[in-house]
Short mmCIF file of C-alpha atoms in Angstrom, two decimals:
data_model
loop_
_atom_site.label_atom_id
_atom_site.label_comp_id
_atom_site.label_asym_id
_atom_site.label_seq_id
_atom_site.Cartn_x
_atom_site.Cartn_y
_atom_site.Cartn_z
CA UNK Q 1 9.36 -1.73 -21.52
CA UNK Q 2 11.88 0.34 -23.41
CA UNK Q 3 11.55 3.09 -20.83
CA UNK Q 4 12.14 0.51 -18.10
CA UNK Q 5 15.34 -0.74 -19.76
CA UNK Q 6 16.45 2.87 -20.07
CA UNK Q 7 15.83 3.40 -16.35
CA UNK Q 8 17.81 0.26 -15.50
CA UNK Q 9 20.71 1.46 -17.64
CA UNK Q 10 20.62 4.75 -15.73
CA UNK Q 11 20.61 2.92 -12.38
CA UNK Q 12 23.74 1.01 -13.46
CA UNK Q 13 25.49 4.35 -13.88
CA UNK Q 14 24.41 5.37 -10.36
CA UNK Q 15 21.24 7.35 -11.06
CA UNK Q 16 19.20 7.09 -7.86
CA UNK Q 17 16.19 8.97 -9.28
CA UNK Q 18 15.82 6.30 -11.96
CA UNK Q 19 15.83 3.64 -9.28
CA UNK Q 20 13.20 5.55 -7.28
CA UNK Q 21 10.94 5.38 -10.35
CA UNK Q 22 11.38 1.61 -10.54
CA UNK Q 23 10.61 1.26 -6.82
CA UNK Q 24 7.48 3.36 -7.25
CA UNK Q 25 6.33 1.14 -10.12
CA UNK Q 26 6.90 -2.20 -8.41
CA UNK Q 27 6.51 -1.48 -4.71
CA UNK Q 28 3.00 -2.91 -4.53
CA UNK Q 29 3.85 -6.14 -6.34
CA UNK Q 30 6.93 -6.75 -4.23
CA UNK Q 31 5.14 -5.86 -1.02
CA UNK Q 32 2.18 -8.13 -1.80
CA UNK Q 33 4.58 -11.04 -2.30
CA UNK Q 34 6.47 -10.40 0.96
CA UNK Q 35 3.23 -9.91 2.86
CA UNK Q 36 1.68 -13.11 1.51
CA UNK Q 37 4.90 -14.99 2.25
CA UNK Q 38 5.57 -13.65 5.75
CA UNK Q 39 2.02 -12.88 6.89
CA UNK Q 40 2.86 -9.79 8.95
CA UNK Q 41 2.74 -6.23 7.63
CA UNK Q 42 5.81 -4.80 9.44
CA UNK Q 43 8.00 -7.74 8.56
CA UNK Q 44 6.74 -7.61 4.98
CA UNK Q 45 7.67 -3.91 4.70
CA UNK Q 46 11.19 -4.63 5.92
CA UNK Q 47 11.51 -7.56 3.52
CA UNK Q 48 10.30 -5.46 0.58
CA UNK Q 49 12.85 -2.74 1.44
CA UNK Q 50 15.58 -5.35 1.66
CA UNK Q 51 14.59 -6.85 -1.70
CA UNK Q 52 14.77 -3.45 -3.40
CA UNK Q 53 18.11 -2.65 -1.77
CA UNK Q 54 19.55 -5.98 -2.95
CA UNK Q 55 18.24 -5.28 -6.45
CA UNK Q 56 20.02 -1.90 -6.38
CA UNK Q 57 23.28 -3.40 -5.10
CA UNK Q 58 23.28 -6.15 -7.75
CA UNK Q 59 21.65 -4.32 -10.66
CA UNK Q 60 24.70 -5.17 -12.82
CA UNK Q 61 23.73 -8.85 -12.54
CA UNK Q 62 20.27 -8.27 -14.01
CA UNK Q 63 19.72 -10.14 -17.26
CA UNK Q 64 17.92 -7.74 -19.61
CA UNK Q 65 16.37 -10.65 -21.54
CA UNK Q 66 14.13 -11.41 -18.55
CA UNK Q 67 11.37 -9.11 -17.28
CA UNK Q 68 12.61 -6.83 -14.52
CA UNK Q 69 9.52 -7.58 -12.43
CA UNK Q 70 10.31 -11.32 -12.48
CA UNK Q 71 13.88 -10.61 -11.35
CA UNK Q 72 12.67 -8.39 -8.53
CA UNK Q 73 10.11 -10.93 -7.39
CA UNK Q 74 12.72 -13.68 -7.44
CA UNK Q 75 14.92 -11.61 -5.09
CA UNK Q 76 11.96 -10.96 -2.80
CA UNK Q 77 10.77 -14.59 -2.77
CA UNK Q 78 14.28 -15.97 -2.14
CA UNK Q 79 14.71 -13.51 0.71
CA UNK Q 80 11.38 -14.54 2.25
CA UNK Q 81 12.09 -18.26 1.84
CA UNK Q 82 15.46 -17.79 3.61
CA UNK Q 83 13.79 -15.78 6.33
CA UNK Q 84 11.10 -18.40 6.87
CA UNK Q 85 13.70 -21.16 6.97
CA UNK Q 86 15.78 -19.28 9.52
CA UNK Q 87 13.03 -18.49 11.92
CA UNK Q 88 11.38 -21.44 13.53
CA UNK Q 89 8.23 -21.78 11.53
CA UNK Q 90 5.18 -21.14 13.62
CA UNK Q 91 2.56 -23.51 12.40
CA UNK Q 92 -0.66 -21.69 12.87
CA UNK Q 93 -3.85 -23.58 13.05
CA UNK Q 94 -6.56 -22.51 10.64
CA UNK Q 95 -8.65 -21.93 13.77
CA UNK Q 96 -6.13 -19.35 15.05
CA UNK Q 97 -5.86 -16.96 12.12
CA UNK Q 98 -3.30 -14.18 11.75
CA UNK Q 99 -4.58 -10.64 12.14
CA UNK Q 100 -5.75 -9.32 8.76
CA UNK Q 101 -3.66 -6.83 6.82
CA UNK Q 102 -4.61 -3.22 7.65
CA UNK Q 103 -4.33 -2.08 4.02
CA UNK Q 104 -6.86 -4.71 2.96
CA UNK Q 105 -9.55 -3.16 5.12
CA UNK Q 106 -12.21 -1.16 3.44
CA UNK Q 107 -11.70 2.41 4.74
CA UNK Q 108 -15.40 3.00 4.92
CA UNK Q 109 -18.36 0.77 4.96
CA UNK Q 110 -20.62 -1.44 6.89
CA UNK Q 111 -18.92 -2.88 10.01
CA UNK Q 112 -20.42 -6.24 9.09
CA UNK Q 113 -18.80 -6.13 5.66
CA UNK Q 114 -15.47 -5.15 7.23
CA UNK Q 115 -15.73 -8.03 9.66
CA UNK Q 116 -16.38 -10.35 6.73
CA UNK Q 117 -13.33 -9.02 4.88
CA UNK Q 118 -11.23 -9.55 8.01
CA UNK Q 119 -12.57 -13.05 8.29
CA UNK Q 120 -11.66 -13.88 4.69
CA UNK Q 121 -8.18 -12.40 4.93
CA UNK Q 122 -7.48 -14.15 8.19
CA UNK Q 123 -8.61 -17.47 6.74
CA UNK Q 124 -6.45 -17.04 3.63
CA UNK Q 125 -3.31 -16.01 5.54
CA UNK Q 126 -3.79 -18.87 7.98
CA UNK Q 127 -4.07 -21.26 5.03
CA UNK Q 128 -0.83 -19.95 3.52
CA UNK Q 129 0.94 -20.13 6.89
CA UNK Q 130 0.31 -23.87 6.89
CA UNK Q 131 2.47 -24.39 3.84
CA UNK Q 132 6.23 -24.92 3.60
CA UNK Q 133 8.00 -21.81 2.18
CA UNK Q 134 8.64 -23.31 -1.28
CA UNK Q 135 5.01 -24.44 -1.64
CA UNK Q 136 3.76 -21.10 -0.37
CA UNK Q 137 5.86 -19.20 -2.92
CA UNK Q 138 4.50 -21.35 -5.77
CA UNK Q 139 0.89 -20.82 -4.66
CA UNK Q 140 1.33 -17.04 -4.29
CA UNK Q 141 2.97 -16.67 -7.69
CA UNK Q 142 0.27 -18.81 -9.31
CA UNK Q 143 -2.73 -17.06 -7.78
CA UNK Q 144 -1.67 -13.46 -7.14
CA UNK Q 145 0.60 -13.01 -10.15
CA UNK Q 146 -1.15 -15.40 -12.52
CA UNK Q 147 2.18 -16.89 -13.58
CA UNK Q 148 2.59 -19.98 -15.73
CA UNK Q 149 4.48 -23.07 -14.55
CA UNK Q 150 7.43 -21.96 -16.67
CA UNK Q 151 7.51 -18.45 -15.20
CA UNK Q 152 7.28 -19.74 -11.63
CA UNK Q 153 10.01 -22.30 -12.35
CA UNK Q 154 12.33 -19.61 -13.71
CA UNK Q 155 11.61 -17.31 -10.81
CA UNK Q 156 12.22 -19.99 -8.19
CA UNK Q 157 15.13 -21.46 -10.12
CA UNK Q 158 13.67 -24.92 -10.52
CA UNK Q 159 11.91 -27.08 -13.12
CA UNK Q 160 8.33 -26.98 -14.40
CA UNK Q 161 7.65 -30.49 -13.12
CA UNK Q 162 8.84 -29.41 -9.64
CA UNK Q 163 6.36 -26.53 -9.75
CA UNK Q 164 3.50 -28.84 -10.82
CA UNK Q 165 4.42 -31.07 -7.92
CA UNK Q 166 4.67 -28.18 -5.42
CA UNK Q 167 1.28 -26.82 -6.43
CA UNK Q 168 -0.25 -30.27 -6.18
CA UNK Q 169 1.31 -30.89 -2.74
CA UNK Q 170 0.21 -27.45 -1.56
CA UNK Q 171 -3.38 -28.00 -2.69
CA UNK Q 172 -3.38 -31.46 -1.19
CA UNK Q 173 -2.07 -30.13 2.14
CA UNK Q 174 -4.64 -27.35 2.18
CA UNK Q 175 -7.55 -29.67 1.39
CA UNK Q 176 -6.33 -32.20 3.98
CA UNK Q 177 -6.39 -29.52 6.65
CA UNK Q 178 -9.73 -28.12 5.62
CA UNK Q 179 -12.03 -28.85 8.54
CA UNK Q 180 -15.82 -28.43 8.31
CA UNK Q 181 -15.69 -25.13 10.29
CA UNK Q 182 -12.93 -23.57 8.21
CA UNK Q 183 -14.50 -24.86 5.01
CA UNK Q 184 -17.66 -22.97 5.93
CA UNK Q 185 -15.59 -19.81 6.47
CA UNK Q 186 -14.00 -20.22 3.07
CA UNK Q 187 -17.39 -20.71 1.43
CA UNK Q 188 -18.44 -17.41 3.01
CA UNK Q 189 -15.19 -15.89 1.76
CA UNK Q 190 -15.80 -16.99 -1.82
CA UNK Q 191 -19.47 -16.22 -1.98
CA UNK Q 192 -19.07 -12.91 -0.20
CA UNK Q 193 -16.76 -11.48 -2.85
CA UNK W 1 -4.57 -45.62 -11.79
CA UNK W 2 -4.14 -44.58 -8.13
CA UNK W 3 -6.14 -41.92 -6.27
CA UNK W 4 -2.87 -39.96 -5.89
CA UNK W 5 -2.57 -39.73 -9.67
CA UNK W 6 -6.15 -38.50 -9.98
CA UNK W 7 -5.40 -35.85 -7.35
CA UNK W 8 -2.41 -34.71 -9.39
CA UNK W 9 -4.75 -34.41 -12.37
CA UNK W 10 -7.12 -32.32 -10.23
CA UNK W 11 -4.32 -29.87 -9.53
CA UNK W 12 -3.34 -29.72 -13.20
CA UNK W 13 -6.99 -29.25 -14.20
CA UNK W 14 -7.32 -26.27 -11.84
CA UNK W 15 -4.36 -24.69 -13.67
CA UNK W 16 -5.92 -25.46 -17.05
CA UNK W 17 -3.06 -27.83 -17.85
CA UNK W 18 -4.97 -31.09 -18.27
CA UNK W 19 -5.78 -32.56 -21.69
CA UNK W 20 -9.36 -33.24 -22.79
CA UNK W 21 -9.18 -37.04 -22.53
CA UNK W 22 -7.61 -36.90 -19.08
CA UNK W 23 -10.16 -34.34 -17.93
CA UNK W 24 -13.02 -36.59 -19.01
CA UNK W 25 -11.42 -39.54 -17.19
CA UNK W 26 -11.01 -37.40 -14.06
CA UNK W 27 -14.66 -36.32 -14.14
CA UNK W 28 -15.74 -39.93 -14.57
CA UNK W 29 -13.58 -41.04 -11.63
CA UNK W 30 -14.81 -38.25 -9.33
CA UNK W 31 -18.43 -39.30 -10.05
CA UNK W 32 -17.74 -42.83 -8.89
CA UNK W 33 -15.15 -42.32 -6.08
CA UNK W 34 -16.49 -40.72 -2.89
CA UNK W 35 -13.07 -39.93 -1.32
CA UNK W 36 -11.77 -38.27 -4.51
CA UNK W 37 -15.05 -36.35 -4.82
CA UNK W 38 -14.43 -34.81 -1.36
CA UNK W 39 -10.85 -33.85 -2.29
CA UNK W 40 -12.02 -32.41 -5.63
CA UNK W 41 -14.66 -30.31 -3.90
CA UNK W 42 -12.12 -29.00 -1.34
CA UNK W 43 -9.49 -28.25 -3.98
CA UNK W 44 -12.06 -26.30 -5.96
CA UNK W 45 -13.06 -24.37 -2.85
CA UNK W 46 -9.43 -23.46 -2.12
CA UNK W 47 -8.89 -22.53 -5.76
CA UNK W 48 -11.93 -20.22 -5.82
CA UNK W 49 -10.88 -18.63 -2.53
CA UNK W 50 -7.32 -17.90 -3.61
CA UNK W 51 -8.36 -16.72 -7.06
CA UNK W 52 -10.33 -13.76 -5.70
CA UNK W 53 -7.83 -12.42 -3.16
CA UNK W 54 -6.85 -8.76 -3.52
CA UNK W 55 -3.28 -7.47 -3.69
CA UNK W 56 -2.02 -6.14 -0.34
CA UNK W 57 -0.68 -2.58 -0.29
CA UNK W 58 2.06 -1.24 1.99
CA UNK W 59 0.87 1.03 4.81
CA UNK W 60 3.86 3.30 4.29
CA UNK W 61 5.68 5.06 1.47
CA UNK W 62 8.09 2.29 0.57
CA UNK W 63 9.85 4.39 -2.08
CA UNK W 64 10.99 7.00 0.46
CA UNK W 65 12.29 4.35 2.84
CA UNK W 66 14.04 2.36 0.14
CA UNK W 67 15.71 5.49 -1.24
CA UNK W 68 16.88 6.49 2.26
CA UNK W 69 18.54 3.10 2.55
CA UNK W 70 20.02 3.39 -0.94
CA UNK W 71 21.53 6.79 -0.01
CA UNK W 72 22.96 5.37 3.22
CA UNK W 73 24.38 2.44 1.27
CA UNK W 74 26.04 4.78 -1.23
CA UNK W 75 27.62 6.87 1.58
CA UNK W 76 28.87 3.75 3.29
CA UNK W 77 30.25 2.35 0.02
CA UNK W 78 32.13 5.59 -0.67
CA UNK W 79 33.65 5.95 2.79
CA UNK W 80 34.16 2.37 3.83
CA UNK W 81 37.65 1.85 2.23
CA UNK W 82 38.87 5.09 3.80
CA UNK W 83 37.44 4.07 7.11
CA UNK W 84 39.36 0.77 6.93
CA UNK W 85 42.61 2.53 6.02
CA UNK W 86 42.13 4.96 8.88
CA UNK W 87 41.34 2.18 11.30
CA UNK W 88 44.41 0.20 10.20
CA UNK W 89 46.57 3.32 10.63
CA UNK W 90 45.24 4.02 14.11
CA UNK W 91 45.71 0.41 15.16
CA UNK W 92 49.26 0.33 13.82
CA UNK W 93 50.11 3.58 15.60
CA UNK W 94 48.57 2.26 18.81
CA UNK W 95 50.54 -0.99 18.63
CA UNK W 96 53.78 0.85 17.88
CA UNK W 97 53.26 3.38 20.65
CA UNK W 98 52.83 0.58 23.17
CA UNK W 99 55.27 -2.00 21.81
CA UNK W 100 58.16 0.32 21.06
CA UNK W 101 58.62 1.84 24.54
CA UNK W 102 58.07 -1.59 26.07
CA UNK W 103 60.75 -3.13 23.88
CA UNK W 104 63.15 -0.30 24.62
CA UNK W 105 62.66 -0.62 28.35
CA UNK W 106 62.66 -4.43 28.43
CA UNK W 107 65.75 -4.75 26.24
CA UNK W 108 67.57 -2.04 28.22
CA UNK W 109 68.05 0.11 25.12
CA UNK W 110 66.96 3.34 26.71
CA UNK W 111 70.43 4.28 28.04
CA UNK W 112 72.30 4.10 24.73
CA UNK W 113 69.23 5.65 23.04
CA UNK W 114 69.34 8.64 25.32
CA UNK W 115 72.95 9.23 24.24
CA UNK W 116 71.92 9.48 20.58
CA UNK W 117 71.91 13.11 19.37
CA UNK W 118 68.57 12.67 17.49
CA UNK W 119 66.83 11.41 20.64
CA UNK W 120 68.22 14.29 22.66
CA UNK W 121 66.92 16.69 20.00
CA UNK W 122 63.48 15.05 20.03
CA UNK W 123 63.28 15.28 23.82
CA UNK W 124 64.24 18.91 23.51
CA UNK W 125 61.46 19.49 20.99
CA UNK W 126 58.95 17.75 23.22
CA UNK W 127 59.91 19.92 26.17
CA UNK W 128 59.76 22.96 23.95
CA UNK W 129 56.31 21.84 22.68
CA UNK W 130 54.97 21.67 26.21
CA UNK W 131 56.42 25.09 26.91
CA UNK W 132 54.81 26.45 23.73
CA UNK W 133 51.41 25.15 24.74
CA UNK W 134 51.83 26.91 28.06
CA UNK W 135 52.85 30.15 26.37
CA UNK W 136 49.95 29.88 23.93
CA UNK W 137 47.58 29.47 26.80
CA UNK W 138 48.94 32.65 28.33
CA UNK W 139 48.91 34.61 25.08
CA UNK W 140 45.46 33.22 24.27
CA UNK W 141 42.90 35.91 23.64
CA UNK W 142 45.23 38.71 24.81
CA UNK W 143 47.20 38.73 21.59
CA UNK W 144 45.76 36.36 19.02
CA UNK W 145 47.69 37.94 16.13
CA UNK W 146 51.06 37.38 17.75
CA UNK W 147 50.01 33.85 18.71
CA UNK W 148 49.10 33.08 15.11
CA UNK W 149 52.42 34.44 13.81
CA UNK W 150 54.26 32.37 16.37
CA UNK W 151 52.33 29.28 15.39
CA UNK W 152 53.05 29.66 11.68
CA UNK W 153 56.74 30.33 12.17
CA UNK W 154 57.57 27.74 14.81
CA UNK W 155 57.64 24.16 13.41
CA UNK W 156 57.10 22.47 16.77
CA UNK W 157 54.10 24.60 17.67
CA UNK W 158 52.68 23.98 14.20
CA UNK W 159 53.22 20.23 14.60
CA UNK W 160 51.38 20.26 17.93
CA UNK W 161 48.40 22.09 16.42
CA UNK W 162 48.29 19.86 13.31
CA UNK W 163 48.39 16.73 15.48
CA UNK W 164 45.53 18.02 17.62
CA UNK W 165 43.49 18.88 14.52
CA UNK W 166 44.22 15.46 12.97
CA UNK W 167 43.09 13.66 16.11
CA UNK W 168 39.91 15.72 16.21
CA UNK W 169 39.23 15.05 12.51
CA UNK W 170 39.83 11.32 13.01
CA UNK W 171 37.41 11.26 15.90
CA UNK W 172 34.70 13.11 13.96
CA UNK W 173 35.26 10.93 10.88
CA UNK W 174 34.95 7.69 12.85
CA UNK W 175 31.86 8.91 14.64
CA UNK W 176 30.15 9.90 11.34
CA UNK W 177 31.13 6.65 9.63
CA UNK W 178 29.70 4.57 12.47
CA UNK W 179 26.55 6.68 12.40
CA UNK W 180 26.18 6.12 8.64
CA UNK W 181 26.75 2.37 8.97
CA UNK W 182 24.09 2.16 11.66
CA UNK W 183 21.57 4.14 9.62
CA UNK W 184 21.97 1.77 6.65
CA UNK W 185 20.81 -1.22 8.70
CA UNK W 186 17.20 -2.43 8.10
CA UNK W 187 14.99 -0.22 10.15
CA UNK W 188 11.39 0.76 10.32
CA UNK W 189 12.09 4.04 12.01
CA UNK W 190 13.64 5.72 8.95
CA UNK W 191 11.33 8.66 8.35
#
């Protein structure tokens, strides 16, 4: 943590190597968020780059009392929410899943297992794509980053009760749309892990 | 209490944020309400599914790409004010070079202007400049040393050369600045 604050101080003075170290540390977290938000690997890579660039440009606005990771993720999630709002949201049916992420494939292994992994990933991304951007962000931060209501609220610049409500609405929407066929796929997804 | 409220409790329970008494009441309700039991089962299924998802990794080296964009941003930031000054200067010179002769011709000022000694001198210099360029072209490679001496001792010839060099430098500067600005745009093709 102290080393991280030292790196940030160096970035403020224009040290690009220090920033490269921060990017290296957090690239996976930021990318996972943009990928789960946008659902497409290429777009997620661009969004992650943009989030890091914005962090670099506005590093002087970073509040050292908050974790740097939270600040970075808030930039990335705000960028993705804006992007999703701007583009006309394509509501994908759970029966027409997005292609699975290439980096989530097992490099080796049984083709049947790989097909199962694809199936799970496609089902999960299709589920997320059903949600409004603000609900999606809350779900991703809750499940992939294990954040508390308070942390999510700070990150998304809202209140804890709004986050409780968003998570409830998101879960309600997901369970409402859960058809018998897709439910069976999810059961396979859970039990197969 | 409404079914909606029980569903809210389900969500809170999945996050571990429901008190013991409320949890017991929720369990009791789910046992006796078929529609809430279905929702509870589905919410649990979604919760279990999301809880075991892996973190996605980028297919590319994000650090290299981000740092390429940071470097482009820094170059742009350093040169942008100069680029604006240069652009403003060029635009001003372009406007003056068009507007001034137009005004002189339209207002009929060219006749009295031609009588001014300074204008006559300038026209003389211009003619001399053209003549110098011709001479330089002749001297060219035959006697570069003499040409250089002539250039450094004659103010008009020197002015012509400096102007040409300035124009060339402006052109190169603008071209490089535009190239830098383009390379700092979001792009997947940065190697």
